[in-house]
Amino acid sequence: NAGVTQTPKFQVLKTGQSMTLQCAQDMNHEYMSWYRQDPGMGLRLIHYSVGAGITDQGEVPNGYNVSRSTTEDFPLRLLSAAPSQTSVYFCASRLGLAGASEQFFGPGTRLTVL
Amino acid sequence: ELKVEQNPLFLSMQEGKNYTIYCNYSTTSDRLYWYRQDPGKSLESLFVLLSNGAVKQEGRLMASLDTKARLSTLHITAAVHDLSATYFCAVDMTNTGNQFYFGTGTSLTVIP
């Protein structure tokens, strides 16, 4: 299993540009999430999904869109990039909510918005 | 909104010493997790604590959970340089869907 994969690893955008961060998992996990990590602030939840076709907002959703058309994929779209969106983005997945229900994290995407 | 506070934020300790990282959270939670992150890397799961009084140990690290005090600790015994990393606790609020709330992290440096 590849686990949770993310592309690209690095990206530089200009203010106002749009782009999609890709996330895929091959573990048949129902739950997937997107986080951003900023210095001194830990990880903050952007959006999450509890299954194909179902998404919801997290703590910091503004400026981002998500969709979940398949169990495997959960892309994150930046509609009009702003310098405040410069961050490291992590995608994560978990099987469900029973038991230990660990989250597995992807390698991250480092995004810089100029 | 759930708040998760870790302290200290920065910790510099000598090899061979013991220390404890604290994680306080503001409301009832189902589960508590500890993660390790090396610079420029992703998060690695260390422990999952599921109930009051739970204690987990792996090598020089031991985590515990007191749900009544809303407190988890990560104890480091006889630190070695390889433990240098940032440690995060996270609290799981499954009654709100799939919400994980992370602490701000503790940056640990072990000095030879």
GROMACS .gro file of C-alpha atoms in nm:
model
  226
    1ASN     CA    1   0.000   0.000   0.000
    2ALA     CA    2   0.119   0.349  -0.080
    3GLY     CA    3  -0.081   0.491   0.210
    4VAL     CA    4  -0.173   0.859   0.176
    5THR     CA    5  -0.012   1.036  -0.117
    6GLN     CA    6  -0.009   1.407  -0.198
    7THR     CA    7   0.093   1.604  -0.503
    8PRO     CA    8   0.266   1.832  -0.562
    9LYS     CA    9   0.530   1.840  -0.289
   10PHE     CA   10   0.612   2.206  -0.352
   11GLN     CA   11   0.420   2.482  -0.525
   12VAL     CA   12   0.465   2.855  -0.575
   13LEU     CA   13   0.164   3.061  -0.679
   14LYS     CA   14   0.099   3.425  -0.750
   15THR     CA   15  -0.178   3.605  -0.568
   16GLY     CA   16  -0.511   3.539  -0.737
   17GLN     CA   17  -0.412   3.216  -0.906
   18SER     CA   18  -0.607   2.899  -0.843
   19MET     CA   19  -0.484   2.546  -0.804
   20THR     CA   20  -0.576   2.201  -0.675
   21LEU     CA   21  -0.381   2.002  -0.421
   22GLN     CA   22  -0.425   1.632  -0.480
   23CYS     CA   23  -0.469   1.368  -0.211
   24ALA     CA   24  -0.526   0.997  -0.256
   25GLN     CA   25  -0.533   0.695  -0.027
   26ASP     CA   26  -0.539   0.327  -0.109
   27MET     CA   27  -0.649   0.193   0.230
   28ASN     CA   28  -1.025   0.213   0.164
   29HIS     CA   29  -1.062   0.469   0.442
   30GLU     CA   30  -1.397   0.644   0.474
   31TYR     CA   31  -1.273   0.952   0.654
   32MET     CA   32  -1.037   1.205   0.498
   33SER     CA   33  -0.925   1.549   0.610
   34TRP     CA   34  -0.716   1.846   0.504
   35TYR     CA   35  -0.504   2.041   0.750
   36ARG     CA   36  -0.275   2.338   0.725
   37GLN     CA   37   0.029   2.378   0.944
   38ASP     CA   38   0.164   2.720   1.030
   39PRO     CA   39   0.453   2.801   1.265
   40GLY     CA   40   0.342   2.822   1.627
   41MET     CA   41  -0.016   2.718   1.549
   42GLY     CA   42  -0.008   2.344   1.519
   43LEU     CA   43  -0.232   2.184   1.259
   44ARG     CA   44  -0.572   2.330   1.184
   45LEU     CA   45  -0.854   2.146   1.011
   46ILE     CA   46  -0.968   2.299   0.681
   47HIS     CA   47  -1.229   2.053   0.549
   48TYR     CA   48  -1.312   1.692   0.606
   49SER     CA   49  -1.515   1.413   0.452
   50VAL     CA   50  -1.688   1.119   0.616
   51GLY     CA   51  -1.744   0.934   0.289
   52ALA     CA   52  -1.783   0.975  -0.084
   53GLY     CA   53  -2.017   1.263  -0.159
   54ILE     CA   54  -2.009   1.401   0.197
   55THR     CA   55  -1.791   1.694   0.303
   56ASP     CA   56  -1.798   1.948   0.583
   57GLN     CA   57  -1.607   2.250   0.703
   58GLY     CA   58  -1.341   2.246   0.967
   59GLU     CA   59  -1.187   2.526   1.168
   60VAL     CA   60  -1.043   2.735   0.881
   61PRO     CA   61  -1.242   2.666   0.560
   62ASN     CA   62  -1.247   3.011   0.399
   63GLY     CA   63  -1.076   3.028   0.060
   64TYR     CA   64  -1.081   2.651   0.008
   65ASN     CA   65  -1.318   2.407  -0.161
   66VAL     CA   66  -1.328   2.029  -0.149
   67SER     CA   67  -1.521   1.748  -0.311
   68ARG     CA   68  -1.522   1.372  -0.264
   69SER     CA   69  -1.640   1.189  -0.572
   70THR     CA   70  -1.458   0.864  -0.487
   71THR     CA   71  -1.344   0.696  -0.166
   72GLU     CA   72  -0.981   0.724  -0.275
   73ASP     CA   73  -0.948   1.091  -0.370
   74PHE     CA   74  -1.000   1.413  -0.178
   75PRO     CA   75  -0.868   1.719  -0.366
   76LEU     CA   76  -0.836   2.062  -0.207
   77ARG     CA   77  -0.896   2.364  -0.429
   78LEU     CA   78  -0.763   2.712  -0.367
   79LEU     CA   79  -1.002   2.943  -0.545
   80SER     CA   80  -0.796   3.263  -0.552
   81ALA     CA   81  -0.466   3.225  -0.371
   82ALA     CA   82  -0.366   3.480  -0.110
   83PRO     CA   83  -0.033   3.523   0.077
   84SER     CA   84  -0.215   3.419   0.396
   85GLN     CA   85  -0.252   3.073   0.243
   86THR     CA   86   0.123   3.021   0.243
   87SER     CA   87   0.151   2.710   0.456
   88VAL     CA   88   0.223   2.339   0.464
   89TYR     CA   89  -0.084   2.134   0.378
   90PHE     CA   90  -0.138   1.781   0.503
   91CYS     CA   91  -0.400   1.534   0.395
   92ALA     CA   92  -0.500   1.255   0.633
   93SER     CA   93  -0.726   0.953   0.632
   94ARG     CA   94  -0.874   0.713   0.885
   95LEU     CA   95  -1.080   0.398   0.851
   96GLY     CA   96  -1.371   0.506   1.070
   97LEU     CA   97  -1.456   0.625   1.418
   98ALA     CA   98  -1.451   0.297   1.609
   99GLY     CA   99  -1.167   0.187   1.830
  100ALA     CA  100  -0.829   0.359   1.807
  101SER     CA  101  -0.921   0.512   1.472
  102GLU     CA  102  -0.578   0.647   1.396
  103GLN     CA  103  -0.526   0.908   1.131
  104PHE     CA  104  -0.255   0.851   0.871
  105PHE     CA  105  -0.094   1.158   0.723
  106GLY     CA  106   0.043   1.223   0.378
  107PRO     CA  107   0.389   1.374   0.320
  108GLY     CA  108   0.258   1.729   0.283
  109THR     CA  109   0.254   2.004   0.022
  110ARG     CA  110   0.455   2.320   0.083
  111LEU     CA  111   0.271   2.612  -0.075
  112THR     CA  112   0.406   2.963  -0.115
  113VAL     CA  113   0.182   3.242  -0.240
  114LEU     CA  114   0.365   3.553  -0.359
  115GLU     CA  115  -1.476   2.532   2.036
  116LEU     CA  116  -1.231   2.284   2.177
  117LYS     CA  117  -0.894   2.425   2.279
  118VAL     CA  118  -0.583   2.215   2.321
  119GLU     CA  119  -0.286   2.362   2.503
  120GLN     CA  120   0.059   2.212   2.523
  121ASN     CA  121   0.345   2.315   2.741
  122PRO     CA  122   0.620   2.381   2.722
  123LEU     CA  123   0.636   2.505   2.363
  124PHE     CA  124   1.012   2.464   2.355
  125LEU     CA  125   1.217   2.220   2.554
  126SER     CA  126   1.592   2.182   2.558
  127MET     CA  127   1.722   1.898   2.768
  128GLN     CA  128   2.042   1.709   2.821
  129GLU     CA  129   2.084   1.349   2.728
  130GLY     CA  130   2.001   1.116   3.013
  131LYS     CA  131   1.752   1.351   3.178
  132ASN     CA  132   1.380   1.300   3.231
  133TYR     CA  133   1.104   1.542   3.142
  134THR     CA  134   0.729   1.565   3.089
  135ILE     CA  135   0.524   1.740   2.822
  136TYR     CA  136   0.171   1.840   2.920
  137CYS     CA  137  -0.142   1.855   2.708
  138ASN     CA  138  -0.458   2.017   2.844
  139TYR     CA  139  -0.787   2.025   2.658
  140SER     CA  140  -1.101   2.222   2.728
  141THR     CA  141  -1.390   1.980   2.687
  142THR     CA  142  -1.481   1.612   2.700
  143SER     CA  143  -1.319   1.408   2.428
  144ASP     CA  144  -1.338   1.052   2.300
  145ARG     CA  145  -0.971   0.996   2.231
  146LEU     CA  146  -0.630   1.154   2.263
  147TYR     CA  147  -0.336   1.106   2.031
  148TRP     CA  148   0.033   1.184   2.040
  149TYR     CA  149   0.231   1.245   1.723
  150ARG     CA  150   0.594   1.307   1.641
  151GLN     CA  151   0.711   1.532   1.358
  152ASP     CA  152   1.069   1.558   1.236
  153PRO     CA  153   1.172   1.878   1.053
  154GLY     CA  154   1.028   1.891   0.703
  155LYS     CA  155   0.848   1.562   0.751
  156SER     CA  156   0.496   1.440   0.806
  157LEU     CA  157   0.337   1.332   1.134
  158GLU     CA  158   0.407   0.991   1.282
  159SER     CA  159   0.159   0.838   1.524
  160LEU     CA  160   0.306   0.753   1.864
  161PHE     CA  161   0.017   0.671   2.098
  162VAL     CA  162  -0.360   0.648   2.107
  163LEU     CA  163  -0.523   0.684   2.449
  164LEU     CA  164  -0.883   0.572   2.468
  165SER     CA  165  -0.993   0.588   2.828
  166ASN     CA  166  -0.935   0.745   3.165
  167GLY     CA  167  -0.620   0.613   3.326
  168ALA     CA  168  -0.482   0.475   3.000
  169VAL     CA  169  -0.105   0.444   2.991
  170LYS     CA  170   0.100   0.350   2.687
  171GLN     CA  171   0.477   0.306   2.667
  172GLU     CA  172   0.716   0.270   2.377
  173GLY     CA  173   1.086   0.279   2.448
  174ARG     CA  174   1.175   0.597   2.636
  175LEU     CA  175   0.832   0.754   2.588
  176MET     CA  176   0.528   0.699   2.806
  177ALA     CA  177   0.189   0.864   2.759
  178SER     CA  178  -0.097   0.882   3.005
  179LEU     CA  179  -0.450   1.019   3.008
  180ASP     CA  180  -0.663   1.166   3.287
  181THR     CA  181  -1.001   1.247   3.135
  182LYS     CA  182  -1.137   1.397   3.456
  183ALA     CA  183  -0.857   1.653   3.464
  184ARG     CA  184  -0.862   1.678   3.084
  185LEU     CA  185  -0.489   1.624   3.087
  186SER     CA  186  -0.248   1.400   2.903
  187THR     CA  187   0.124   1.373   2.965
  188LEU     CA  188   0.412   1.251   2.754
  189HIS     CA  189   0.701   1.149   2.976
  190ILE     CA  190   1.052   1.117   2.841
  191THR     CA  191   1.292   0.893   3.029
  192ALA     CA  192   1.668   0.920   2.990
  193ALA     CA  193   1.648   1.131   2.677
  194VAL     CA  194   1.867   1.057   2.376
  195HIS     CA  195   1.945   1.279   2.077
  196ASP     CA  196   1.721   1.072   1.847
  197LEU     CA  197   1.418   1.195   2.040
  198SER     CA  198   1.473   1.550   1.916
  199ALA     CA  199   1.156   1.640   1.724
  200THR     CA  200   0.829   1.827   1.764
  201TYR     CA  201   0.559   1.645   1.957
  202PHE     CA  202   0.190   1.715   1.913
  203CYS     CA  203  -0.110   1.602   2.108
  204ALA     CA  204  -0.449   1.592   1.936
  205VAL     CA  205  -0.799   1.549   2.067
  206ASP     CA  206  -1.073   1.373   1.876
  207MET     CA  207  -1.428   1.509   1.880
  208THR     CA  208  -1.618   1.240   1.694
  209ASN     CA  209  -1.956   1.376   1.794
  210THR     CA  210  -1.887   1.663   1.556
  211GLY     CA  211  -1.798   1.446   1.258
  212ASN     CA  212  -1.427   1.406   1.202
  213GLN     CA  213  -1.276   1.687   1.399
  214PHE     CA  214  -0.923   1.663   1.528
  215TYR     CA  215  -0.792   1.950   1.734
  216PHE     CA  216  -0.415   1.975   1.764
  217GLY     CA  217  -0.206   2.137   2.028
  218THR     CA  218   0.055   2.389   1.918
  219GLY     CA  219   0.334   2.138   1.959
  220THR     CA  220   0.642   2.104   2.178
  221SER     CA  221   0.976   2.140   2.006
  222LEU     CA  222   1.219   1.912   2.187
  223THR     CA  223   1.594   1.938   2.149
  224VAL     CA  224   1.811   1.684   2.326
  225ILE     CA  225   2.165   1.808   2.379
  226PRO     CA  226   2.451   1.556   2.397
   0.00000   0.00000   0.00000
